[in-house]
mmCIF file of C-alpha atoms in Angstrom:
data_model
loop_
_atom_site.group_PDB
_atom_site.id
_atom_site.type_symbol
_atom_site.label_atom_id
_atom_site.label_comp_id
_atom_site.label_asym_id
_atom_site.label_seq_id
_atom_site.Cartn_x
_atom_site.Cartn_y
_atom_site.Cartn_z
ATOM 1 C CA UNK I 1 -48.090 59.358 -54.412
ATOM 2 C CA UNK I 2 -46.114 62.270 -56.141
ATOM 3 C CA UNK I 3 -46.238 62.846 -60.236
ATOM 4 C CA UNK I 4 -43.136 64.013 -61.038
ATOM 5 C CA UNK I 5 -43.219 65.801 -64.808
ATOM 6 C CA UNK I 6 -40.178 65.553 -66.810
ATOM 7 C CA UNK I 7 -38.623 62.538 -65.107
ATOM 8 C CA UNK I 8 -36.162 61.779 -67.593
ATOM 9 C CA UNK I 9 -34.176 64.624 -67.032
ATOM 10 C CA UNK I 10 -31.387 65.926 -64.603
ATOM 11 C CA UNK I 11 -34.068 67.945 -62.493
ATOM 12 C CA UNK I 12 -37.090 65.488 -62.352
ATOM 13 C CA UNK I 13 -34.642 62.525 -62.125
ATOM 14 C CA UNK I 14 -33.340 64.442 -58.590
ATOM 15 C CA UNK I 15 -36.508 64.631 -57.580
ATOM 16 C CA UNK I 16 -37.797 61.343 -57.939
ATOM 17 C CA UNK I 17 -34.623 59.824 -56.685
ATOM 18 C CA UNK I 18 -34.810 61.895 -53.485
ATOM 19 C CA UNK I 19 -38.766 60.832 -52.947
ATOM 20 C CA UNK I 20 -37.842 57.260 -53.417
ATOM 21 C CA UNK I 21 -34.873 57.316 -50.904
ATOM 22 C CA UNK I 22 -37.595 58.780 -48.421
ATOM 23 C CA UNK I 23 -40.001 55.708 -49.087
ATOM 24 C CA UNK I 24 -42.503 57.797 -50.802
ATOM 25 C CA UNK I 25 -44.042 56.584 -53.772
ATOM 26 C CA UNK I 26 -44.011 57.892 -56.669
ATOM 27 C CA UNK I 27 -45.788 58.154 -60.366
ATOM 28 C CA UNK I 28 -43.881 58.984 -63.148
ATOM 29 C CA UNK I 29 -45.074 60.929 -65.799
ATOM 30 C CA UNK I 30 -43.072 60.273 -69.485
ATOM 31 C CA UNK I 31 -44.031 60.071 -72.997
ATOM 32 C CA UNK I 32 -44.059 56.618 -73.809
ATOM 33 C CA UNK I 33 -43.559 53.659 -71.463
ATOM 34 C CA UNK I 34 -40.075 52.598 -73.050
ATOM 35 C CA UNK I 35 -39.110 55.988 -71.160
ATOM 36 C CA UNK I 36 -40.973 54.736 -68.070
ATOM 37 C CA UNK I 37 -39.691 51.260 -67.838
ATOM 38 C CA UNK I 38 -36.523 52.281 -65.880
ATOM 39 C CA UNK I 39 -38.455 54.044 -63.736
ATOM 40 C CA UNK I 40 -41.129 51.232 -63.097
ATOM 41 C CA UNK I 41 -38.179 48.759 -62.523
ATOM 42 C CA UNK I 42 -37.550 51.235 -59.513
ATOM 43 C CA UNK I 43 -41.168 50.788 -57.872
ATOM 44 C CA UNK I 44 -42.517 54.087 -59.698
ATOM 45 C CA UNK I 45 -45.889 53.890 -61.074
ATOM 46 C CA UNK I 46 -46.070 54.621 -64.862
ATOM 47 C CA UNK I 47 -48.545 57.296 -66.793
ATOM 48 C CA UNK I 48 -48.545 58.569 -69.665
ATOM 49 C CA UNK I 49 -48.906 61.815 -70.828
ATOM 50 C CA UNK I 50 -47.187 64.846 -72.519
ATOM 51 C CA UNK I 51 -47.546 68.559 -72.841
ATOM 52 C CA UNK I 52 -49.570 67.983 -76.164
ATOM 53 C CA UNK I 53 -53.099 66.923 -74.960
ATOM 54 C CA UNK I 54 -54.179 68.047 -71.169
ATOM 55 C CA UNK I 55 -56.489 65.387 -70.334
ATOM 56 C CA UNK I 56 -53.613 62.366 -70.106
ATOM 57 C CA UNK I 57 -51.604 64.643 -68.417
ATOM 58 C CA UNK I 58 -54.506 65.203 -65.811
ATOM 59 C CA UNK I 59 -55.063 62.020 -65.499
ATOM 60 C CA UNK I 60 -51.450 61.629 -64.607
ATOM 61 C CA UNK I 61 -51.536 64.363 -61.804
ATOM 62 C CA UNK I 62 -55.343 63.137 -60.546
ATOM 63 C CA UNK I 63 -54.949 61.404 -57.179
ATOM 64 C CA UNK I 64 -51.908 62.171 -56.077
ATOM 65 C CA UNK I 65 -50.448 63.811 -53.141
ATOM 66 C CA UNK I 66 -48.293 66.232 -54.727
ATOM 67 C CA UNK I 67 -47.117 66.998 -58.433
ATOM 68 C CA UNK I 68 -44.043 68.233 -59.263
ATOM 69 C CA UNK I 69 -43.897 70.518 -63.242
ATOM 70 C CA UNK I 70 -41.527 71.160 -65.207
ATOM 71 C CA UNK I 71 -41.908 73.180 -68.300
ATOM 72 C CA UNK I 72 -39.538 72.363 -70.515
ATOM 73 C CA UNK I 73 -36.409 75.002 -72.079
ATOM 74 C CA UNK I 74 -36.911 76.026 -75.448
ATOM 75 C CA UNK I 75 -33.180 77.947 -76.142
ATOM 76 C CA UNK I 76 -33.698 78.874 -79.402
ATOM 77 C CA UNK I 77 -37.715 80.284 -78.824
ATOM 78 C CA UNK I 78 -39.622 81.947 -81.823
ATOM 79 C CA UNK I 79 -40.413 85.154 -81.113
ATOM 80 C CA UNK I 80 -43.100 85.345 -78.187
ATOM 81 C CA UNK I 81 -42.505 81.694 -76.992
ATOM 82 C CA UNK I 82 -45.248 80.085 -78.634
ATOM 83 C CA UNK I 83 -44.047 76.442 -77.937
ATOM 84 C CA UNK I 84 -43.942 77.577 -74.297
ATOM 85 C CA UNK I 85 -47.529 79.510 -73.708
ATOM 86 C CA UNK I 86 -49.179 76.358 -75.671
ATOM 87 C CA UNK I 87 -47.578 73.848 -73.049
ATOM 88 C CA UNK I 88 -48.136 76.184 -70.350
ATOM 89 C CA UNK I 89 -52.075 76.483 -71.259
ATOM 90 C CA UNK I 90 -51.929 72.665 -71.260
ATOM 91 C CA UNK I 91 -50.371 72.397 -67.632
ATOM 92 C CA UNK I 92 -52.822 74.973 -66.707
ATOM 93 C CA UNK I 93 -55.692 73.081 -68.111
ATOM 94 C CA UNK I 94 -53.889 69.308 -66.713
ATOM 95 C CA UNK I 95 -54.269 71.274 -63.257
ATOM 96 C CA UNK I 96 -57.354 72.558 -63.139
ATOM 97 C CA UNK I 97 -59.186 69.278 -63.940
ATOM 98 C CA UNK I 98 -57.345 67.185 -61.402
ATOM 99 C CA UNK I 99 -57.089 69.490 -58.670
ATOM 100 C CA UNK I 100 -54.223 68.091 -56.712
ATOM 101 C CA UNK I 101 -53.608 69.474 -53.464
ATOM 102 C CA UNK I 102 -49.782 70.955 -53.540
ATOM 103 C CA UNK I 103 -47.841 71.932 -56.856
ATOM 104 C CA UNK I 104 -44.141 72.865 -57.118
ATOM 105 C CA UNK I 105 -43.411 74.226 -60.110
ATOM 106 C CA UNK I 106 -39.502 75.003 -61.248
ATOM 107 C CA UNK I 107 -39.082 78.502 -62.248
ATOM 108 C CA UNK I 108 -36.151 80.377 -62.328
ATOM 109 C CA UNK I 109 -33.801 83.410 -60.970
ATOM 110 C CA UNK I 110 -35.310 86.203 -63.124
ATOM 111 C CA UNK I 111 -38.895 85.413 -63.292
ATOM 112 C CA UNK I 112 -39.395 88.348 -61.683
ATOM 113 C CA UNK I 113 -37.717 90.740 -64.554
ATOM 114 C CA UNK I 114 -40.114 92.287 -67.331
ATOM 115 C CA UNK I 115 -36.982 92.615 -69.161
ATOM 116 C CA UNK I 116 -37.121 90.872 -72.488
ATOM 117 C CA UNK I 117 -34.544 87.779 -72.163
ATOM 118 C CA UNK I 118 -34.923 83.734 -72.563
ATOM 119 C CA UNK I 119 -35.930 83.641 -68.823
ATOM 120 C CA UNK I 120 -39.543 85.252 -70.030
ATOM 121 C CA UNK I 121 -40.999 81.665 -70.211
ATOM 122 C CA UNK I 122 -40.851 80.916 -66.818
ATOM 123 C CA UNK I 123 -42.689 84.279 -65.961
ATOM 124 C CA UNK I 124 -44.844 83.635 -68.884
ATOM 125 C CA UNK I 125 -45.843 80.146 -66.744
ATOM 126 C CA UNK I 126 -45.811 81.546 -63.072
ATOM 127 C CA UNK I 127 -48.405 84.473 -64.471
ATOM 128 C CA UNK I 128 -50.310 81.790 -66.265
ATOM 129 C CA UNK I 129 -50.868 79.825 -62.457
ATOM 130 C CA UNK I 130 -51.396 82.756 -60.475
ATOM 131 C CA UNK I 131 -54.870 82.687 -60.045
ATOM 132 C CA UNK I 132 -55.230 78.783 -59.244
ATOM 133 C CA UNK I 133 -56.725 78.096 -56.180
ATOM 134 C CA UNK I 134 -54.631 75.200 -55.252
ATOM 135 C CA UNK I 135 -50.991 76.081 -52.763
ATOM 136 C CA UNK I 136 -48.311 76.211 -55.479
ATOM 137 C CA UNK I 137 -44.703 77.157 -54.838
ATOM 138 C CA UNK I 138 -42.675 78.455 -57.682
ATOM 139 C CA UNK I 139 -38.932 76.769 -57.028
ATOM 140 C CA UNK I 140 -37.009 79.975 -58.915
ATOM 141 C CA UNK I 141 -33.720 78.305 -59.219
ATOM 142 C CA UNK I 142 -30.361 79.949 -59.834
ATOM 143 C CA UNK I 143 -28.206 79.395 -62.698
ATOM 144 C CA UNK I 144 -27.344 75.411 -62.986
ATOM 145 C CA UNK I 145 -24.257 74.539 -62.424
ATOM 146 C CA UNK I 146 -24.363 71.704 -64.864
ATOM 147 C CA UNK I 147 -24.346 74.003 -67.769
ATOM 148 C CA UNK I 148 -20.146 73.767 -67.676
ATOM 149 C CA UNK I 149 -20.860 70.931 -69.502
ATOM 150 C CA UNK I 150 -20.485 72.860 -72.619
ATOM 151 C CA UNK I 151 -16.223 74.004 -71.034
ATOM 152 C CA UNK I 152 -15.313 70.216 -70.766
ATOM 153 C CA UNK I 153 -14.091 69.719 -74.017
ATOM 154 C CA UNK I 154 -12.066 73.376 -74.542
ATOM 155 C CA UNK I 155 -10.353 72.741 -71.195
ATOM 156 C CA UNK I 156 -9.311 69.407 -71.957
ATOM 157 C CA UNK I 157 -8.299 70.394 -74.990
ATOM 158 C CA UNK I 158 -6.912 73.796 -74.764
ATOM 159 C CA UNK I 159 -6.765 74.313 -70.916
ATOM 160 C CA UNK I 160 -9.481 77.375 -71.803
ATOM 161 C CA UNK I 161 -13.339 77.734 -70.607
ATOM 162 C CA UNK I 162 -15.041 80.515 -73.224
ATOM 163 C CA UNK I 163 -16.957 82.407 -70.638
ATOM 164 C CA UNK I 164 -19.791 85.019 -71.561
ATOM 165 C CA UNK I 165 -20.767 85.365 -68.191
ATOM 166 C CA UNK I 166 -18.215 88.240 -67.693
ATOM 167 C CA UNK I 167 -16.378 90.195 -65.851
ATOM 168 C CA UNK I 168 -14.459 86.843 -65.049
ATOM 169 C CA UNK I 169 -14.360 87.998 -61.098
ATOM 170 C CA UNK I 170 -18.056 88.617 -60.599
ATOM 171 C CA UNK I 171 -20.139 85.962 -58.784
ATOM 172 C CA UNK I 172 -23.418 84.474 -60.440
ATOM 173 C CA UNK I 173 -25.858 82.477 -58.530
ATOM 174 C CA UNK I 174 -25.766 79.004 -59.543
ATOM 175 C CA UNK I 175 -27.286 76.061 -58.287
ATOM 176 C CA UNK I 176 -26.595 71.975 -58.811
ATOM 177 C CA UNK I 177 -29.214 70.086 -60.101
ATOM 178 C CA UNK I 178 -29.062 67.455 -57.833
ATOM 179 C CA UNK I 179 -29.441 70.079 -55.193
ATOM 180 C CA UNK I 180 -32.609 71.714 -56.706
ATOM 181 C CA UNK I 181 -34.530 68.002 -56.938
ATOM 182 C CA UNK I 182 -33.896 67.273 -53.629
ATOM 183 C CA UNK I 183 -34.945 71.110 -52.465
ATOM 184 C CA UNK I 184 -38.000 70.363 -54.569
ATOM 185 C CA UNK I 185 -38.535 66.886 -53.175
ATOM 186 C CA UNK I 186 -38.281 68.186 -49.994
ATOM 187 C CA UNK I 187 -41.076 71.237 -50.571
ATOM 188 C CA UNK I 188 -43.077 68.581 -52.161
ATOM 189 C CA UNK I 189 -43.497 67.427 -48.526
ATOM 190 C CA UNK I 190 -44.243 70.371 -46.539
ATOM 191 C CA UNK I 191 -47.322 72.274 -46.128
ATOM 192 C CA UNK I 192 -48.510 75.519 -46.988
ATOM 193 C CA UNK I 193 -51.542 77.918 -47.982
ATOM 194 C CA UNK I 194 -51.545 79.510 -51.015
ATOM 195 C CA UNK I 195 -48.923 80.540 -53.309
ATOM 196 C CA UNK I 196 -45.262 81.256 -52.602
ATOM 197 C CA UNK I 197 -41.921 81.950 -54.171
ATOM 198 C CA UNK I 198 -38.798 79.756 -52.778
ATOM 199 C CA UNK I 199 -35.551 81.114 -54.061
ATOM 200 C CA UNK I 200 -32.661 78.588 -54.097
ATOM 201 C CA UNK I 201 -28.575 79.318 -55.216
ATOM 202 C CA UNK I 202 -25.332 77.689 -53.646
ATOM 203 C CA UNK I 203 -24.056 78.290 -50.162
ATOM 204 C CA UNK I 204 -21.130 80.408 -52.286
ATOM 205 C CA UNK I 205 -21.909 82.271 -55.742
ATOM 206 C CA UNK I 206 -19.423 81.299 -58.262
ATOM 207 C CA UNK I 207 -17.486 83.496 -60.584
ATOM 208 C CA UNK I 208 -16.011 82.437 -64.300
ATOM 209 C CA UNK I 209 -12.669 81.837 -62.387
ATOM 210 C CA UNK I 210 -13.944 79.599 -59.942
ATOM 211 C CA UNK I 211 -15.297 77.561 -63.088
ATOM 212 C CA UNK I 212 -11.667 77.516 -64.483
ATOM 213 C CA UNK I 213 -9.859 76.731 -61.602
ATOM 214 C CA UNK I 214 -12.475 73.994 -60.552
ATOM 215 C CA UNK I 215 -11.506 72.499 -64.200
ATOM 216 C CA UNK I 216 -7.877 72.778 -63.515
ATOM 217 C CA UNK I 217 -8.323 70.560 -59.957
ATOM 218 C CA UNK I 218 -10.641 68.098 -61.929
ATOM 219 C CA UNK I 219 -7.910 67.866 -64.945
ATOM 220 C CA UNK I 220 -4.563 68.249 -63.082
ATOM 221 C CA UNK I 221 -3.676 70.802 -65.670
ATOM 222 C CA UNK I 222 -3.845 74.323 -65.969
ATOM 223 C CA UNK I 223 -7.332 76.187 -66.962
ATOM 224 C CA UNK I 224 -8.079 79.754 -67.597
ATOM 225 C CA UNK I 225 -10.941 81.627 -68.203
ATOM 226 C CA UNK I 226 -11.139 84.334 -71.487
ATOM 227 C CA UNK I 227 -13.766 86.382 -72.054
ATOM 228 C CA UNK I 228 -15.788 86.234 -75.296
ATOM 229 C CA UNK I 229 -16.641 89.029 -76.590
ATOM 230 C CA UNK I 230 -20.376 90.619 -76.631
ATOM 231 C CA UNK I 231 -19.864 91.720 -80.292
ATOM 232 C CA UNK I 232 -19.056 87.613 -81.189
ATOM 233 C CA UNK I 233 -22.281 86.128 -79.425
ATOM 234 C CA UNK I 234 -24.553 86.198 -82.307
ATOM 235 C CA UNK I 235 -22.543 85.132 -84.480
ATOM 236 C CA UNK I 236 -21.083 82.094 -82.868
ATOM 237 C CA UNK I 237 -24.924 81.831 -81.615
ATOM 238 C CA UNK I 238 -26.189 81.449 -85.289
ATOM 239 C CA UNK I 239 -23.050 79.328 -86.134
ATOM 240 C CA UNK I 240 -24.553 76.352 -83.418
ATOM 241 C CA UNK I 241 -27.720 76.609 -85.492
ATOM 242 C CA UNK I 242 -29.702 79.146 -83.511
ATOM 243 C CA UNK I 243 -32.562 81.095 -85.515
ATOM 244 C CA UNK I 244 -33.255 83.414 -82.880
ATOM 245 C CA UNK I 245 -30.286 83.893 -80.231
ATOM 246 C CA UNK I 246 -31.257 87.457 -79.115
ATOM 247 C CA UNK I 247 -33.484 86.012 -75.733
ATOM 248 C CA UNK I 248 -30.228 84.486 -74.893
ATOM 249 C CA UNK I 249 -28.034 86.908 -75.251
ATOM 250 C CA UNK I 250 -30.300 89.144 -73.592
ATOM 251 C CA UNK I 251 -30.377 87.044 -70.367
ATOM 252 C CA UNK I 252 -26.613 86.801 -70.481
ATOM 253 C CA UNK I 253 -26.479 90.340 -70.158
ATOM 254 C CA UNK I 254 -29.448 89.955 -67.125
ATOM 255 C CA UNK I 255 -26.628 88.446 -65.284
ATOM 256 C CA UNK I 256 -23.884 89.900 -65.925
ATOM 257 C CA UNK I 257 -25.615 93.745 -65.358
ATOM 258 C CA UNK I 258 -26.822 92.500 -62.288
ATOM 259 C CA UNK I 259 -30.605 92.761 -63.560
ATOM 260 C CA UNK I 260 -31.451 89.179 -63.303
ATOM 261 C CA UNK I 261 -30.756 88.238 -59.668
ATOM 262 C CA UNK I 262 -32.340 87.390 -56.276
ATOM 263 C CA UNK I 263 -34.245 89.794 -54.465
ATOM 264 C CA UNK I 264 -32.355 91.002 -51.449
ATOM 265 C CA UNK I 265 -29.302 89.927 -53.353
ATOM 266 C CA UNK I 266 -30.167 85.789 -52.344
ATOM 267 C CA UNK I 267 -30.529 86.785 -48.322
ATOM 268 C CA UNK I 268 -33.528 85.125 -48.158
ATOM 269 C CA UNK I 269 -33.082 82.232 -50.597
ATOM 270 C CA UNK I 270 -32.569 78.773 -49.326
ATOM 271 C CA UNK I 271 -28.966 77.473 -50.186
ATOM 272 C CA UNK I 272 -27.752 74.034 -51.680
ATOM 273 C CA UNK I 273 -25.234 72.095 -50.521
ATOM 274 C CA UNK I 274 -23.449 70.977 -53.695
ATOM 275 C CA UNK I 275 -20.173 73.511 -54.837
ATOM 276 C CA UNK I 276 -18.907 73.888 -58.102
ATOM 277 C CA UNK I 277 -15.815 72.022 -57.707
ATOM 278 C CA UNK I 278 -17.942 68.516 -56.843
ATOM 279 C CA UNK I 279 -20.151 69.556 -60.281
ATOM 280 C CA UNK I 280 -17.238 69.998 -62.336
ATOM 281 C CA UNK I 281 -15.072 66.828 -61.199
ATOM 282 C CA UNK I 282 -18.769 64.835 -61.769
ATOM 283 C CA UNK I 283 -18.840 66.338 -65.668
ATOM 284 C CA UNK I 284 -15.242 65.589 -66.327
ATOM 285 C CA UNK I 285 -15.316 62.065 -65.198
ATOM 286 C CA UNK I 286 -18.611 61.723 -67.104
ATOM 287 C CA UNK I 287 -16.831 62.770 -70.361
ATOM 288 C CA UNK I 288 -13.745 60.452 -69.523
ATOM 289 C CA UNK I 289 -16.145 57.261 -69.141
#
């Protein structure tokens, strides 16, 4: 039995999915059983629990095998994340009671960085686990893929993605979801001692222009990428309603000054299977259905 955290989304979804396929059974772990009842209909086992009160949610993890957490993204954060450190002392808490005997935990590219940016959360979580006594890998996954989500509509529309990762010809590690649930299904399975960092990115990185032109294959049309410029982020930022958009724009910049990245450049991390073009094609028949 594996509790997978955070079921409902792209991520824990993978991961369940991928456990299922394997015949391994699995407890999901939602906030009320209307979210769970798809779920059960699949053979999962239902608790429930959220990151408000730690005793549910270590009575969700007690007894199992494995348990997969998720903390989940705050992109507009008050200063100092403090909806992220008081979920992370409650999945610290949830895991010290129930003691289960593997944890992976999805982190991120950038953990690593004391630089200030949004990606401080997921450090703020790994440094809040570090001294559990239970073997925990910390899945730091590259950049998802999924987050051209936001391009569909301008290159439908306008044959133009608005990219702020920039220059337009330098590669970023990304990563499809589906490939980091079944990485973390799969690590979820193994065995290890103590605590360890996986790193995970594409087979190929993928540049701004490799977005574009994936768009233009999916749409049969042309696409370009244009840059937008660094002096426009926080106001189109505030514009979409953000109070606070300086954590993002400061881990846009990790990426594109080469701060926020793999150690060893991604030589060591293990690589998906899933390209941007297969991603893209996905999205845009998604938004046509």
């Amino acid at each position: 039995m594996f509790a997978i955290t955070a079921i409902t989304g792209k991520v824990g979804g993978a991961v369940a999915r991928t456990l299922l396929d394997a015949g391994r059974q699995v407890r999901a772990v939602v906030r009320d059983a209307a979210k769970g009842a798809p779920w059960a209909a699949l053979g999962c086992e239902v608790a429930i629990a959220d990151l408000s009160d730690a005793a549910p949610l270590a009575a969700a993890f007690a007894g199992t095998e494995g348990v997969f957490v998720l903390l989940p993204p705050v992109f507009d954060p008050a200063p100092g994340f403090p909806d992220a450190t008081a979920h992370i002392a409650v999945i610290r808490e949830a895991l010290v009671r129930a003691a289960p005997p593997r944890v992976v935990v999805l982190s991120t590219i950038g953990a690593d960085s004391d630089r200030p940016n949004l990606l401080n959360a997921l450090r703020l979580l790994e440094q809040a686990l570090a001294d559990l006594p239970m073997p925990i890998t910390f899945l730091r996954a590259a950049w998802f893929m999924e987050n051209a989500a936001w391009d569909v509509a301008s290159a439908r529309e306008q044959g133009v993605i608005h990219s702020y990762l920039q220059p337009l010809d330098r590669p970023v590690p990304m990563i499809a979801t589906d490939d980091v649930g079944s990485t973390a299904a799969a690590l979820l399975r193994e065995d290890w001692t103590g605590h360890r960092i996986v790193e995970l990115e594409a087979i190929e990185r993928v540049t701004p222009n490799a977005i574009a032109a994936a768009f233009a294959d999916a749409l049969g049309k042309p696409v370009e990428a244009q840059i937008v410029p660094r002096a426009d982020w926080e106001g189109i930022f505030r514009d979409q309603g953000m109070q606070n958009p300086l954590p993002r724009m400061q881990m846009v910049d990790g990426f594109n000054a080469g701060w926020i990245d793999f150690r060893d450049g991604g030589a060591q991390a293990r690589k998906g299977r899933i390209a941007i073009g297969a991603v893209v094609a996905a999205l845009v028949g998604k938004d046509s259905a």
